[in-house]
Amino acid sequence: MAQDLGLHRSSFQNQGLSKAEFAGRKRLWWSAYVIDRFVSASVSRPMTISDADCDLEYPDEAEYVEFVHTIKLSRIVGEAHKALRSPKFQQLPDRKARTENTCRYIQQRLDEWRNDLPPQFRLTDKELEQMFQPGLLDPKLKSKLNSGAGQFHLAYITVCLMTKKHLMCTASYYLEIARECQKLIRESVYILSSTHLESLLYSWCFSSFFLSEALGVIFLICRISDPEIASEARGFCESLKKCYGYLEKITGQPSVIPYIEVLLDISSRASGSSSQDAIQENQKLEYDSLAESIDGIEWGGSVFPSSY
């Protein structure tokens, strides 16, 4: 509907609109754009909006700084979603090499986006290390986490997981990628435990996007032959259950807790169903077959047995 109304074209500026009206239409269009990107990525469906069809500039960054940086991240989400999840891409004979190149490019774009964030919205490496230190969290850091920095870093983690998940399914160094994902999920758990969870409700579709990516990665990590890595991954599931259980009480959304519990059950069975050597030997082949089945919140339908 937004495109039918022409909200994506800058020519609106020449249709007798006041400056305030045109600014409002820009915000409306870019809101639709952000939702399109996050929802499409969350449920692994084609995007409705093509970047090539839109020539509308961003809203005023001085006034809407958080919104503009969310739009910029949404563009990266769209690039990753289109490049890594298209059926044609999955069928390319050199898909593995292309996946690695694409993931490197997306990661570079993500790091540039993160570095471009204003200081009040960007968590430094030192601040991230501080979150893992024992004892009470510095009140200034906790305030920063709850003033946008926590949400933006969680968004950064989500898109990182979206790309690294594909690397873990195709790269020969998948154990290294698994450990990187483990670190990112660990950061997200600390952020979730240190922020007011109500702040995530500004965009429930984003919260779903994080859940789908985190669970997809955790599912793969749980099947790794390293028992220490797999055990911590299952612990992450327990932390996510607490977080989303709290959010569901506020929103009244359908519960995802049974979904997480099924994932825990299946991953536990998989890790104990055969010897560790057999799991490791067949893991790369299994991951390759899972590559097309773990995108979006509905990936579980492709992986879970019919008994569930």
Short mmCIF file of C-alpha atoms in Angstrom, two decimals:
data_model
loop_
_atom_site.label_atom_id
_atom_site.label_comp_id
_atom_site.label_asym_id
_atom_site.label_seq_id
_atom_site.Cartn_x
_atom_site.Cartn_y
_atom_site.Cartn_z
CA MET A 1 0.00 0.00 0.00
CA ALA A 2 2.84 2.40 0.83
CA GLN A 3 4.26 1.88 -2.65
CA ASP A 4 0.81 2.23 -4.23
CA LEU A 5 0.63 5.64 -2.56
CA GLY A 6 4.04 6.53 -3.95
CA LEU A 7 5.59 7.10 -0.55
CA HIS A 8 8.88 5.65 -1.80
CA ARG A 9 9.41 8.40 -4.40
CA SER A 10 10.99 11.78 -3.74
CA SER A 11 8.59 13.32 -6.27
CA PHE A 12 6.14 13.64 -3.37
CA GLN A 13 8.06 16.76 -2.43
CA ASN A 14 6.67 18.50 -5.51
CA GLN A 15 3.00 17.76 -4.83
CA GLY A 16 2.16 20.78 -2.74
CA LEU A 17 2.95 19.18 0.61
CA SER A 18 4.14 21.26 3.50
CA LYS A 19 7.58 20.54 4.91
CA ALA A 20 6.02 18.89 7.97
CA GLU A 21 3.70 16.71 5.84
CA PHE A 22 6.54 15.56 3.62
CA ALA A 23 8.71 14.77 6.65
CA GLY A 24 5.86 12.71 8.11
CA ARG A 25 5.48 10.76 4.87
CA LYS A 26 9.20 10.03 4.85
CA ARG A 27 9.01 8.62 8.35
CA LEU A 28 5.98 6.56 7.37
CA TRP A 29 7.74 5.11 4.33
CA TRP A 30 10.94 4.23 6.16
CA SER A 31 8.93 2.66 8.98
CA ALA A 32 7.32 0.38 6.40
CA TYR A 33 10.78 -0.34 4.97
CA VAL A 34 12.23 -1.36 8.34
CA ILE A 35 9.26 -3.63 9.06
CA ASP A 36 9.56 -5.22 5.61
CA ARG A 37 13.24 -6.06 6.17
CA PHE A 38 12.96 -7.38 9.71
CA VAL A 39 9.75 -9.37 9.17
CA SER A 40 11.00 -10.89 5.90
CA ALA A 41 14.26 -11.93 7.55
CA SER A 42 12.46 -13.18 10.65
CA VAL A 43 10.12 -15.55 8.78
CA SER A 44 12.40 -16.14 5.76
CA ARG A 45 10.03 -14.74 3.16
CA PRO A 46 10.73 -12.60 0.06
CA MET A 47 11.01 -8.87 0.68
CA THR A 48 8.28 -6.63 -0.69
CA ILE A 49 10.39 -3.52 -1.25
CA SER A 50 13.25 -3.24 -3.74
CA ASP A 51 15.99 -0.75 -2.92
CA ALA A 52 16.29 0.08 -6.62
CA ASP A 53 12.72 1.43 -6.65
CA CYS A 54 13.21 3.87 -3.78
CA ASP A 55 14.82 7.29 -4.19
CA LEU A 56 13.58 8.87 -0.97
CA GLU A 57 16.17 10.35 1.37
CA TYR A 58 16.31 9.46 5.05
CA PRO A 59 14.53 11.50 7.72
CA ASP A 60 16.49 14.27 9.41
CA GLU A 61 19.26 12.42 11.26
CA ALA A 62 19.76 15.24 13.75
CA GLU A 63 16.17 14.78 14.92
CA TYR A 64 15.73 11.03 14.37
CA VAL A 65 19.20 9.62 14.92
CA GLU A 66 18.09 6.22 16.27
CA PHE A 67 15.57 5.77 13.48
CA VAL A 68 18.07 6.61 10.73
CA HIS A 69 20.63 4.13 12.05
CA THR A 70 17.89 1.50 12.27
CA ILE A 71 17.08 2.16 8.60
CA LYS A 72 20.74 1.78 7.66
CA LEU A 73 20.91 -1.54 9.50
CA SER A 74 17.72 -2.64 7.73
CA ARG A 75 19.46 -2.11 4.40
CA ILE A 76 22.22 -4.50 5.47
CA VAL A 77 19.62 -7.01 6.65
CA GLY A 78 18.02 -6.82 3.21
CA GLU A 79 21.35 -7.37 1.45
CA ALA A 80 22.16 -10.39 3.60
CA HIS A 81 18.66 -11.84 3.26
CA LYS A 82 18.66 -11.49 -0.52
CA ALA A 83 22.21 -12.76 -1.01
CA LEU A 84 22.25 -15.74 1.35
CA ARG A 85 18.69 -17.03 1.32
CA SER A 86 17.57 -16.94 -2.29
CA PRO A 87 16.83 -20.38 -3.80
CA LYS A 88 19.03 -19.60 -6.81
CA PHE A 89 21.97 -18.81 -4.54
CA GLN A 90 21.53 -22.12 -2.73
CA GLN A 91 21.73 -24.00 -6.04
CA LEU A 92 24.96 -22.42 -7.30
CA PRO A 93 27.77 -24.97 -7.76
CA ASP A 94 30.27 -22.67 -6.02
CA ARG A 95 27.85 -21.74 -3.23
CA LYS A 96 30.32 -22.40 -0.42
CA ALA A 97 32.94 -20.02 -1.80
CA ARG A 98 30.28 -17.42 -2.58
CA THR A 99 28.87 -17.78 0.93
CA GLU A 100 32.24 -17.04 2.50
CA ASN A 101 32.78 -14.00 0.26
CA THR A 102 29.26 -12.70 0.89
CA CYS A 103 29.54 -13.18 4.65
CA ARG A 104 32.85 -11.32 4.74
CA TYR A 105 31.26 -8.44 2.82
CA ILE A 106 28.19 -8.32 5.09
CA GLN A 107 30.39 -8.45 8.20
CA GLN A 108 32.43 -5.53 6.87
CA ARG A 109 29.22 -3.56 6.28
CA LEU A 110 28.02 -4.42 9.78
CA ASP A 111 31.27 -3.30 11.40
CA GLU A 112 31.15 -0.03 9.46
CA TRP A 113 27.56 0.49 10.62
CA ARG A 114 28.51 -0.20 14.23
CA ASN A 115 31.52 2.13 14.09
CA ASP A 116 29.32 4.85 12.62
CA LEU A 117 26.93 4.78 15.58
CA PRO A 118 27.05 7.82 17.87
CA PRO A 119 29.09 7.12 21.03
CA GLN A 120 25.99 6.99 23.23
CA PHE A 121 24.63 4.11 21.14
CA ARG A 122 27.86 2.18 20.58
CA LEU A 123 29.27 -0.30 23.10
CA THR A 124 33.06 -0.26 23.10
CA ASP A 125 35.14 -3.42 23.43
CA LYS A 126 36.10 -2.28 26.93
CA GLU A 127 32.45 -1.93 27.91
CA LEU A 128 31.66 -5.36 26.49
CA GLU A 129 34.47 -6.85 28.57
CA GLN A 130 33.15 -5.07 31.63
CA MET A 131 29.78 -6.82 31.27
CA PHE A 132 31.50 -10.16 31.84
CA GLN A 133 33.30 -9.04 34.99
CA PRO A 134 31.95 -10.44 38.28
CA GLY A 135 30.11 -8.06 40.55
CA LEU A 136 27.54 -5.35 40.01
CA LEU A 137 27.38 -3.65 36.62
CA ASP A 138 28.63 -0.07 36.52
CA PRO A 139 25.49 2.15 36.83
CA LYS A 140 26.70 4.34 33.94
CA LEU A 141 27.07 1.32 31.66
CA LYS A 142 23.69 -0.03 32.74
CA SER A 143 22.12 3.33 31.94
CA LYS A 144 23.80 3.32 28.54
CA LEU A 145 22.54 -0.20 27.83
CA ASN A 146 19.00 0.92 28.60
CA SER A 147 19.26 4.11 26.55
CA GLY A 148 19.70 2.50 23.15
CA ALA A 149 23.21 1.03 23.19
CA GLY A 150 21.97 -2.36 24.38
CA GLN A 151 19.26 -2.55 21.73
CA PHE A 152 21.62 -1.52 18.94
CA HIS A 153 24.27 -4.04 19.97
CA LEU A 154 21.62 -6.75 20.15
CA ALA A 155 20.62 -5.80 16.60
CA TYR A 156 24.26 -5.99 15.51
CA ILE A 157 24.59 -9.44 17.09
CA THR A 158 21.42 -10.65 15.37
CA VAL A 159 22.62 -9.83 11.87
CA CYS A 160 26.08 -11.24 12.68
CA LEU A 161 24.40 -14.52 13.67
CA MET A 162 22.33 -14.41 10.49
CA THR A 163 25.51 -14.48 8.38
CA LYS A 164 27.73 -16.65 10.58
CA LYS A 165 25.02 -19.30 10.69
CA HIS A 166 25.52 -19.85 6.97
CA LEU A 167 29.28 -20.00 7.43
CA MET A 168 28.88 -22.60 10.14
CA CYS A 169 26.91 -24.71 7.65
CA THR A 170 29.43 -24.42 4.82
CA ALA A 171 32.91 -23.39 6.02
CA SER A 172 35.59 -25.95 6.81
CA TYR A 173 36.45 -23.98 9.96
CA TYR A 174 32.93 -24.34 11.37
CA LEU A 175 34.18 -24.97 14.92
CA GLU A 176 35.87 -21.57 14.91
CA ILE A 177 32.65 -19.98 13.63
CA ALA A 178 30.69 -21.82 16.31
CA ARG A 179 32.90 -20.32 19.01
CA GLU A 180 32.44 -16.84 17.53
CA CYS A 181 28.67 -17.37 17.57
CA GLN A 182 28.92 -18.63 21.13
CA LYS A 183 30.61 -15.38 22.16
CA LEU A 184 27.96 -13.28 20.42
CA ILE A 185 25.10 -15.17 22.06
CA ARG A 186 26.86 -14.85 25.41
CA GLU A 187 26.98 -11.07 24.90
CA SER A 188 23.29 -11.01 24.00
CA VAL A 189 22.36 -12.96 27.13
CA TYR A 190 24.28 -10.47 29.28
CA ILE A 191 22.57 -7.57 27.51
CA LEU A 192 19.13 -9.12 27.97
CA SER A 193 19.84 -9.69 31.66
CA SER A 194 21.05 -6.09 32.13
CA THR A 195 18.36 -4.16 30.27
CA HIS A 196 14.72 -3.42 30.90
CA LEU A 197 13.12 -6.02 28.65
CA GLU A 198 10.17 -3.73 28.00
CA SER A 199 12.53 -1.65 25.87
CA LEU A 200 12.56 -4.47 23.31
CA LEU A 201 8.86 -4.03 22.72
CA TYR A 202 9.36 -0.99 20.50
CA SER A 203 9.64 -3.57 17.75
CA TRP A 204 8.32 -7.02 18.55
CA CYS A 205 9.20 -8.16 15.03
CA PHE A 206 12.85 -7.38 15.79
CA SER A 207 12.61 -9.39 18.99
CA SER A 208 11.29 -12.30 16.91
CA PHE A 209 14.15 -11.82 14.44
CA PHE A 210 16.70 -12.15 17.22
CA LEU A 211 14.95 -15.24 18.57
CA SER A 212 14.86 -16.98 15.19
CA GLU A 213 18.54 -16.32 14.48
CA ALA A 214 19.72 -17.19 17.98
CA LEU A 215 17.76 -20.44 18.10
CA GLY A 216 18.94 -21.45 14.64
CA VAL A 217 22.56 -20.99 15.68
CA ILE A 218 22.05 -22.66 19.06
CA PHE A 219 20.46 -25.65 17.35
CA LEU A 220 23.59 -26.09 15.22
CA ILE A 221 25.96 -25.50 18.13
CA CYS A 222 24.15 -28.09 20.25
CA ARG A 223 24.96 -30.70 17.61
CA ILE A 224 28.70 -30.01 17.75
CA SER A 225 30.82 -32.83 19.13
CA ASP A 226 32.53 -30.56 21.67
CA PRO A 227 30.50 -31.24 24.86
CA GLU A 228 31.54 -27.97 26.54
CA ILE A 229 30.32 -25.85 23.62
CA ALA A 230 27.09 -27.82 23.31
CA SER A 231 26.41 -27.62 27.05
CA GLU A 232 26.78 -23.84 27.14
CA ALA A 233 24.50 -23.54 24.10
CA ARG A 234 21.76 -25.44 25.93
CA GLY A 235 22.27 -23.07 28.85
CA PHE A 236 21.59 -20.17 26.48
CA CYS A 237 18.23 -21.73 25.68
CA GLU A 238 17.31 -21.67 29.36
CA SER A 239 18.24 -17.97 29.54
CA LEU A 240 16.13 -17.20 26.46
CA LYS A 241 13.19 -19.06 27.98
CA LYS A 242 13.27 -16.72 30.99
CA CYS A 243 13.57 -13.61 28.83
CA TYR A 244 10.78 -14.44 26.40
CA GLY A 245 8.60 -15.85 29.14
CA TYR A 246 8.70 -12.42 30.77
CA LEU A 247 7.98 -10.60 27.50
CA GLU A 248 5.04 -12.86 26.70
CA LYS A 249 3.38 -11.97 30.00
CA ILE A 250 3.44 -8.33 28.91
CA THR A 251 2.43 -8.74 25.27
CA GLY A 252 0.08 -11.71 25.36
CA GLN A 253 1.89 -13.12 22.32
CA PRO A 254 1.69 -16.89 21.66
CA SER A 255 4.32 -18.63 23.74
CA VAL A 256 7.60 -19.70 22.17
CA ILE A 257 8.65 -21.56 25.31
CA PRO A 258 7.40 -24.98 24.06
CA TYR A 259 9.30 -24.34 20.83
CA ILE A 260 12.54 -23.74 22.75
CA GLU A 261 11.92 -26.82 24.90
CA VAL A 262 11.48 -29.00 21.80
CA LEU A 263 14.74 -27.63 20.42
CA LEU A 264 16.50 -28.51 23.68
CA ASP A 265 15.04 -32.01 23.61
CA ILE A 266 16.03 -32.69 20.00
CA SER A 267 19.52 -31.28 20.37
CA SER A 268 20.07 -33.42 23.46
CA ARG A 269 18.95 -36.54 21.62
CA ALA A 270 21.16 -35.71 18.65
CA SER A 271 24.25 -35.22 20.77
CA GLY A 272 23.69 -38.49 22.60
CA SER A 273 22.42 -40.64 19.75
CA SER A 274 25.82 -41.82 18.57
CA SER A 275 29.48 -41.70 19.43
CA GLN A 276 31.24 -38.36 19.36
CA ASP A 277 33.52 -39.60 16.58
CA ALA A 278 30.53 -40.51 14.43
CA ILE A 279 28.92 -37.14 15.05
CA GLN A 280 32.08 -35.31 14.08
CA GLU A 281 32.58 -37.43 10.98
CA ASN A 282 29.07 -36.78 9.65
CA GLN A 283 28.70 -33.26 10.95
CA LYS A 284 29.83 -31.36 7.87
CA LEU A 285 27.48 -33.33 5.62
CA GLU A 286 24.62 -32.82 8.06
CA TYR A 287 25.27 -29.09 8.38
CA ASP A 288 25.29 -28.71 4.63
CA SER A 289 21.84 -30.30 4.43
CA LEU A 290 20.60 -28.02 7.22
CA ALA A 291 21.80 -24.85 5.49
CA GLU A 292 18.49 -24.33 3.71
CA SER A 293 16.36 -25.34 6.71
CA ILE A 294 17.29 -22.91 9.46
CA ASP A 295 16.34 -19.53 8.05
CA GLY A 296 13.60 -17.63 9.80
CA ILE A 297 11.32 -18.45 12.69
CA GLU A 298 9.69 -21.25 10.67
CA TRP A 299 12.90 -23.17 10.09
CA GLY A 300 11.86 -25.61 12.81
CA GLY A 301 9.23 -27.12 10.52
CA SER A 302 11.98 -28.36 8.23
CA VAL A 303 14.17 -29.82 10.97
CA PHE A 304 11.90 -31.09 13.72
CA PRO A 305 10.56 -34.64 13.30
CA SER A 306 6.86 -35.09 12.62
CA SER A 307 6.27 -36.41 16.14
CA TYR A 308 6.50 -32.81 17.33
#
